[in-house]
Coordinates of C-alpha atoms and ligand atoms in Angstrom, one line a residue:
M18 CA 2.6 8.8 4.9
M19 CA 0.2 7.6 2.3
S20 CA -0.5 4.6 0.0
G21 CA 1.3 1.3 -0.1
M22 CA 0.2 -2.1 1.1
F23 CA 0.7 -3.0 4.7
R24 CA -0.5 -6.2 6.2
G25 CA -1.0 -6.9 9.9
S26 CA -3.6 -4.3 10.8
W27 CA -7.1 -4.4 12.3
T28 CA -10.2 -2.2 11.7
I29 CA -10.9 -0.2 14.8
F30 CA -13.8 1.9 13.5
R31 CA -15.3 3.3 10.3
L32 CA -15.5 6.8 9.2
G33 CA -18.6 6.7 6.9
R34 CA -17.6 4.0 4.4
I35 CA -13.8 4.2 5.1
P36 CA -12.4 1.7 7.6
V37 CA -9.8 3.2 10.0
R38 CA -7.2 0.5 10.8
L39 CA -4.6 0.1 13.4
H40 CA -1.2 -1.3 12.3
W41 CA 0.9 -3.4 14.7
S42 CA 3.8 -0.9 14.4
L43 CA 1.7 1.7 16.2
L44 CA 0.7 -0.9 18.9
L45 CA 4.4 -1.5 19.3
I46 CA 5.5 2.1 19.5
L47 CA 2.7 3.3 21.8
P48 CA 3.7 1.2 24.8
Y49 CA 7.3 2.0 24.0
L50 CA 6.6 5.7 24.0
A51 CA 4.5 5.3 27.2
F52 CA 7.4 3.6 28.8
V53 CA 10.1 6.1 27.6
I54 CA 8.0 9.1 28.7
G55 CA 7.3 7.5 32.1
D56 CA 10.9 6.5 32.5
Q57 CA 12.5 9.8 31.5
F58 CA 9.8 11.9 33.0
A59 CA 12.0 14.1 35.0
A60 CA 14.2 14.9 32.0
A61 CA 11.1 15.6 29.9
A62 CA 9.7 17.9 32.5
R63 CA 13.0 19.8 32.7
M64 CA 12.9 20.2 28.9
A65 CA 9.5 21.7 29.3
G66 CA 11.0 24.2 31.8
L67 CA 9.2 22.6 34.8
P68 CA 10.8 21.6 38.1
A69 CA 10.7 17.8 38.7
R70 CA 7.5 16.7 40.5
A71 CA 5.7 19.9 39.5
T72 CA 2.9 18.1 37.6
V73 CA -0.1 16.8 39.5
L74 CA -0.3 13.6 37.3
G75 CA 2.4 11.0 37.8
P76 CA 4.9 9.7 35.2
C77 CA 2.9 6.5 34.4
V78 CA -0.4 8.4 33.8
W79 CA 1.5 10.9 31.6
G80 CA 3.1 8.1 29.7
V81 CA -0.2 6.5 28.8
A82 CA -2.0 9.8 28.2
L83 CA 0.7 11.1 25.8
A84 CA 0.8 7.8 23.9
V85 CA -2.9 7.9 23.4
S86 CA -2.8 11.6 22.4
L87 CA -0.1 10.8 19.9
F88 CA -2.4 8.2 18.4
L89 CA -5.1 10.9 18.0
C90 CA -2.6 13.3 16.4
V91 CA -1.6 10.6 13.9
L92 CA -5.3 10.1 13.2
L93 CA -5.8 13.9 12.6
H94 CA -2.7 13.9 10.3
E95 CA -4.2 11.1 8.2
L96 CA -7.7 12.5 8.1
S97 CA -6.3 15.7 6.7
H98 CA -4.9 13.7 3.8
V99 CA -8.3 12.1 3.4
A100 CA -10.2 15.4 3.5
V101 CA -8.1 17.0 0.8
G102 CA -8.0 13.8 -1.3
V103 CA -11.7 13.4 -1.3
H104 CA -12.1 17.0 -2.3
A105 CA -9.7 16.4 -5.2
G106 CA -11.7 13.4 -6.4
A107 CA -9.6 10.6 -4.9
E108 CA -11.3 7.4 -3.8
V109 CA -10.1 6.4 -0.3
Q110 CA -10.2 2.6 0.4
S111 CA -8.9 2.6 4.0
V112 CA -6.8 4.5 6.5
T113 CA -4.2 2.7 8.5
L114 CA -2.6 4.3 11.5
M115 CA 1.0 3.3 12.1
M116 CA 4.2 4.7 13.5
L117 CA 5.5 7.8 11.7
G118 CA 2.1 8.8 10.5
G119 CA -0.1 6.3 8.7
V120 CA -1.2 5.0 5.3
T121 CA -4.1 6.2 3.2
Q122 CA -4.9 3.6 0.7
M123 CA -6.6 4.8 -2.4
T124 CA -8.4 3.0 -5.3
R125 CA -8.2 6.2 -7.3
M126 CA -5.6 9.0 -6.9
P127 CA -6.3 12.7 -7.6
A128 CA -6.1 13.1 -11.4
R129 CA -3.7 16.1 -11.4
P130 CA -0.2 16.0 -9.9
V131 CA -0.8 19.4 -8.2
W132 CA -3.7 17.8 -6.1
D133 CA -1.6 14.8 -5.4
G134 CA 1.0 17.1 -4.0
L135 CA -1.5 19.1 -2.0
M136 CA -3.1 16.0 -0.6
A137 CA 0.4 14.9 0.6
L138 CA 1.1 18.3 2.1
A139 CA -2.2 18.3 4.1
G140 CA -0.9 15.7 6.6
P141 CA 2.4 17.4 7.6
A142 CA 0.5 20.7 7.5
A143 CA -2.0 19.4 10.1
S144 CA 0.9 18.0 12.3
G145 CA 2.7 21.3 11.9
V146 CA -0.4 23.3 13.0
L147 CA -0.9 21.0 16.0
G148 CA 2.8 21.3 16.8
L149 CA 2.8 25.1 16.7
A150 CA -0.4 25.2 18.7
G151 CA 1.1 23.0 21.4
V152 CA 4.3 25.1 21.6
A153 CA 2.2 28.3 21.8
L154 CA 0.1 26.8 24.5
W155 CA 3.2 25.8 26.5
R156 CA 4.5 29.3 26.2
F157 CA 1.4 31.2 27.2
V158 CA -0.1 29.0 29.9
P159 CA 0.8 30.2 33.4
A160 CA 3.2 28.2 35.5
A161 CA 0.2 27.5 37.9
L162 CA -1.0 24.9 35.4
P163 CA 2.1 22.6 35.1
D164 CA 0.2 19.6 33.7
V165 CA -1.3 21.6 30.8
K166 CA 2.2 23.2 30.2
F167 CA 3.8 19.8 30.2
G168 CA 1.3 18.1 27.9
A169 CA 1.3 21.0 25.4
F170 CA 5.1 21.0 25.3
Y171 CA 5.4 17.3 24.7
L172 CA 2.6 17.0 22.1
G173 CA 3.8 20.1 20.4
E174 CA 7.3 18.8 20.0
I175 CA 6.2 15.3 18.8
N176 CA 3.8 16.9 16.2
L177 CA 6.6 19.2 14.9
A178 CA 8.9 16.1 14.6
L179 CA 6.1 14.2 12.8
A180 CA 5.7 17.1 10.4
A181 CA 9.4 17.5 9.8
F182 CA 10.0 13.7 9.3
N183 CA 7.1 13.4 6.9
L184 CA 8.3 16.4 4.8
L185 CA 11.6 14.6 4.0
P186 CA 11.6 14.5 0.2
A187 CA 11.6 10.7 -0.1
F188 CA 9.1 7.9 -0.5
P189 CA 7.3 6.6 1.5
M190 CA 7.1 9.9 3.4
D191 CA 4.6 12.6 2.3
G192 CA 7.6 14.6 1.1
G193 CA 8.3 11.9 -1.4
R194 CA 4.8 12.4 -2.9
I195 CA 5.3 16.2 -2.9
L196 CA 8.7 15.7 -4.7
R197 CA 7.0 13.5 -7.2
A198 CA 4.3 16.0 -7.9
I199 CA 7.1 18.5 -8.6
L200 CA 9.2 16.1 -10.8
Q201 CA 6.3 14.6 -12.6
P202 CA 5.8 17.2 -15.3
V203 CA 9.5 16.9 -16.2
L204 CA 10.2 13.2 -15.7
G205 CA 6.8 11.5 -16.1
R206 CA 5.1 9.7 -13.3
V207 CA 7.1 6.5 -13.2
R208 CA 10.5 8.0 -13.3
A209 CA 9.5 10.7 -10.8
T210 CA 8.3 8.0 -8.4
E211 CA 11.4 6.0 -8.9
G212 CA 13.5 9.1 -8.1
A213 CA 11.7 9.8 -4.9
A214 CA 11.8 6.1 -3.9
L215 CA 15.6 6.0 -4.5
V216 CA 16.0 9.0 -2.2
G217 CA 13.9 7.0 0.3
K218 CA 16.2 4.0 0.1
I219 CA 19.3 6.0 0.5
L220 CA 17.8 7.8 3.5
A221 CA 16.8 4.4 5.0
V222 CA 20.4 3.1 4.7
L223 CA 21.7 6.3 6.4
L224 CA 19.1 5.9 9.1
A225 CA 20.1 2.2 9.6
I226 CA 23.8 3.2 9.8
G227 CA 22.9 5.9 12.3
G228 CA 20.8 3.5 14.3
L229 CA 23.6 0.9 14.5
Y230 CA 26.1 3.6 15.4
V231 CA 24.1 5.0 18.4
G232 CA 22.5 1.6 19.2
N233 CA 18.9 2.7 18.7
I234 CA 16.6 -0.1 17.8
L235 CA 13.7 2.3 17.0
L236 CA 15.8 4.0 14.4
L237 CA 16.6 0.6 12.8
L238 CA 13.0 -0.3 12.7
I239 CA 12.1 3.0 11.1
A240 CA 14.9 2.4 8.5
V241 CA 13.4 -1.0 7.6
F242 CA 10.0 0.6 7.2
V243 CA 11.2 3.4 5.0
F244 CA 13.2 1.0 2.8
A245 CA 10.3 -1.4 2.3
G246 CA 7.8 1.4 1.8
A247 CA 10.0 3.1 -0.9
G248 CA 10.2 -0.2 -2.8
V249 CA 6.4 -0.7 -2.6
E250 CA 5.8 2.8 -4.0
A251 CA 8.2 2.4 -6.9
R252 CA 6.7 -1.0 -7.9
Q253 CA 3.2 0.3 -7.6
A254 CA 3.9 3.2 -9.9
Q255 CA 5.5 0.9 -12.5
I256 CA 2.5 -1.5 -12.3
E257 CA 0.0 1.4 -12.6
D258 CA 1.8 2.6 -15.6
L259 CA 1.9 -0.8 -17.3
T260 CA -1.8 -1.5 -16.6
R261 CA -2.7 1.7 -18.4
R262 CA -0.5 1.1 -21.4
F263 CA -1.6 -2.4 -22.3
T264 CA -4.9 -4.0 -23.3
V265 CA -6.0 -7.5 -22.1
G266 CA -5.5 -8.9 -25.7
Q267 CA -1.9 -7.8 -25.8
V268 CA -0.8 -9.6 -22.7
M269 CA -3.2 -12.6 -22.2
D270 CA -2.1 -16.2 -22.2
R271 CA -3.4 -17.5 -25.5
H272 CA -3.2 -21.2 -24.5
P273 CA -4.8 -21.5 -21.0
P274 CA -5.5 -25.1 -19.8
I275 CA -8.9 -26.2 -21.0
V276 CA -11.1 -29.3 -20.7
E277 CA -14.0 -30.1 -22.9
S278 CA -17.4 -30.2 -21.3
V279 CA -17.9 -33.9 -22.0
A280 CA -14.9 -34.8 -19.8
T281 CA -15.4 -36.5 -16.5
T282 CA -13.9 -35.5 -13.2
A283 CA -11.7 -38.5 -13.3
E284 CA -10.2 -37.5 -16.7
V285 CA -9.6 -34.0 -15.5
A286 CA -8.0 -35.3 -12.3
A287 CA -5.7 -37.4 -14.4
R288 CA -4.7 -34.3 -16.5
I289 CA -4.0 -32.3 -13.4
R290 CA -1.6 -35.0 -12.2
T291 CA 0.3 -35.1 -15.5
S292 CA 0.2 -31.3 -16.3
G293 CA 0.6 -29.8 -12.9
D294 CA -2.0 -27.1 -13.8
G295 CA -4.4 -26.3 -11.0
A296 CA -7.2 -24.5 -12.8
F297 CA -9.0 -25.4 -16.0
F298 CA -11.6 -23.7 -18.1
V299 CA -14.5 -25.8 -19.2
V300 CA -15.4 -25.2 -22.9
A301 CA -18.2 -26.5 -25.1
A302 CA -17.5 -28.2 -28.5
D303 CA -17.9 -24.8 -30.3
G304 CA -15.3 -23.1 -28.1
R305 CA -17.8 -21.3 -25.8
L306 CA -16.7 -20.8 -22.2
L307 CA -19.0 -22.7 -19.8
G308 CA -17.1 -22.4 -16.5
G309 CA -14.0 -23.3 -14.6
V310 CA -12.8 -26.1 -12.4
L311 CA -10.1 -26.1 -9.7
A312 CA -7.9 -29.0 -8.7
T313 CA -9.0 -28.6 -5.1
Q314 CA -12.6 -28.9 -6.1
L315 CA -12.0 -32.1 -8.0
F316 CA -10.2 -33.9 -5.2
A317 CA -13.2 -33.2 -3.0
V318 CA -15.4 -35.3 -5.4
P319 CA -15.5 -39.1 -4.8
D320 CA -13.5 -40.6 -7.7
E321 CA -16.4 -41.9 -9.7
T322 CA -15.4 -42.1 -13.4
G323 CA -18.8 -41.1 -14.6
T324 CA -19.2 -37.7 -12.9
P325 CA -19.4 -35.0 -15.7
V326 CA -17.0 -32.1 -15.0
T327 CA -19.9 -29.6 -15.7
T328 CA -21.6 -30.7 -12.5
V329 CA -18.7 -29.6 -10.3
M330 CA -17.5 -26.5 -12.2
Q331 CA -17.8 -22.9 -11.1
A332 CA -20.1 -21.0 -13.5
P333 CA -20.6 -18.4 -14.7
L334 CA -17.1 -16.9 -14.3
P335 CA -16.4 -13.1 -14.6
T336 CA -14.9 -12.5 -18.0
A337 CA -12.8 -9.8 -19.9
T338 CA -12.7 -8.8 -23.5
P339 CA -9.4 -8.5 -25.5
D340 CA -9.7 -4.7 -26.1
E341 CA -10.4 -3.9 -22.4
P342 CA -7.7 -2.0 -20.6
L343 CA -5.5 -4.3 -18.4
E344 CA -6.3 -2.0 -15.4
T345 CA -10.0 -2.9 -15.2
A346 CA -9.5 -6.6 -16.0
L347 CA -6.9 -6.9 -13.2
R348 CA -9.3 -5.3 -10.7
D349 CA -11.9 -7.9 -11.8
L350 CA -9.4 -10.7 -11.4
A351 CA -8.5 -9.5 -7.9
G352 CA -12.1 -9.6 -6.9
A353 CA -12.9 -13.0 -8.5
R354 CA -13.0 -16.4 -6.8
F355 CA -11.3 -18.2 -9.7
P356 CA -7.5 -17.6 -10.0
R357 CA -7.6 -16.8 -13.7
L358 CA -9.8 -14.3 -15.6
P359 CA -11.1 -15.8 -18.9
V360 CA -11.0 -13.6 -22.0
V361 CA -13.9 -14.1 -24.4
D362 CA -15.1 -12.7 -27.7
G363 CA -18.5 -11.3 -28.4
D364 CA -20.0 -14.8 -28.8
G365 CA -18.6 -16.0 -25.5
R366 CA -15.8 -18.1 -27.1
L367 CA -12.7 -18.5 -25.0
L368 CA -9.7 -16.6 -26.5
G369 CA -7.2 -16.7 -23.6
A370 CA -6.8 -15.9 -19.9
L371 CA -5.2 -13.5 -17.5
G372 CA -3.4 -14.8 -14.4
P373 CA -1.8 -12.9 -11.5
E374 CA 1.7 -13.6 -13.1
V375 CA 1.0 -11.1 -16.0
L376 CA 2.2 -8.1 -14.0
E377 CA 5.5 -9.8 -13.0
N378 CA 6.1 -10.8 -16.7
L379 CA 5.3 -7.3 -17.9
R380 CA 7.7 -5.8 -15.3
R381 CA 10.5 -8.2 -16.3
G382 CA 9.9 -7.4 -19.9
R383 CA 10.1 -3.7 -19.1
D384 CA 13.4 -4.2 -17.1
L385 CA 14.8 -6.1 -20.1
E386 CA 13.7 -3.3 -22.5
R387 CA 15.4 -0.8 -20.2
R388 CA 18.7 -2.7 -20.0
R389 CA 18.7 -3.1 -23.8
A390 CA 18.0 0.7 -24.2
A391 CA 20.8 1.5 -21.7
L392 CA 23.2 -0.8 -23.7
F393 CA 22.4 0.7 -27.0
G394 CA 22.0 4.2 -25.8
R395 CA 18.3 4.5 -26.8
R396 CA 15.4 5.2 -24.5
R397 CA 12.0 3.9 -25.4
E398 CA 9.6 5.1 -22.8
A399 CA 6.1 6.3 -22.7
Ligands
ZN412 ZN1 1.1 11.7 5.9

């Protein structure tokens, strides 16, 4: 699996610059797997064609050893994505290992869909090779080495399952990305992503029904992950598309809350109470932006009527220009300490501001546009 935003993970080590993170779902599934393997050891050994009690190592040792090996296999799967991605010019931000594979977060995707598809294919290909190698080892290792036979069989099967599952043509699985790479030349990036995400959601519902039917909690958990992941992918593609189509000037708020530099902290605090705004830009008499002040900062100042707001404001703030693409401005906003990004002209005069709500507004506008187009039978899409 690749991309998407997943909270609840910890950095375990770094590969060069890239942090490799561990997601709680893997922490959950590893002990579960260790337990299941230990618990059903005799059956697993039988499946591997070995008589019960043939292995030197006991069920508990095997449970832990296989769970840890699985983690390493997932790591190899993910690093294959990274290797092909970096080769294709992608910028990898982090790798998160979780159940069903993992997530490679990218700040820049490969430019061409074909490389996007190949990057997605790399993970299942690695799992497939590991799987086939395991099965081959199981076949050709003599019966005198039952532990090697057993480990090779089990890891081979798990890797083959991992490859097959990730090749399902649905987001957020790797197959979804491959499907999108195929559909993109025909449908465009956004609709191709939405198509693959829709398949993902349908698949998740089927998995959930199946999980309920057989009473398998793990299947239900997987269904929830697939459903949520599919939604994240679709939304991300929509946002990516919107940020490329608009400039800052087209979508900025033209009347952000401002205070003049001569105001005192007490005056600004009074305005905060009446307006409910939490962040103000401080501007000079000629309209030049001087800084910004937050409600939380003001309430930390003793209520002395004479304190000028300029002594407590944050300055200088990062700024955007109106003709800048929304994509870069939003990246600056995400990295800034102030919640709104001021938009200024060449002379530093405040023209407007960008807040985090801009994307949600754009998305709503786009949905409205679509519904209207559907009603009147017209499509207006880039
Ligand atoms: Zn993958």
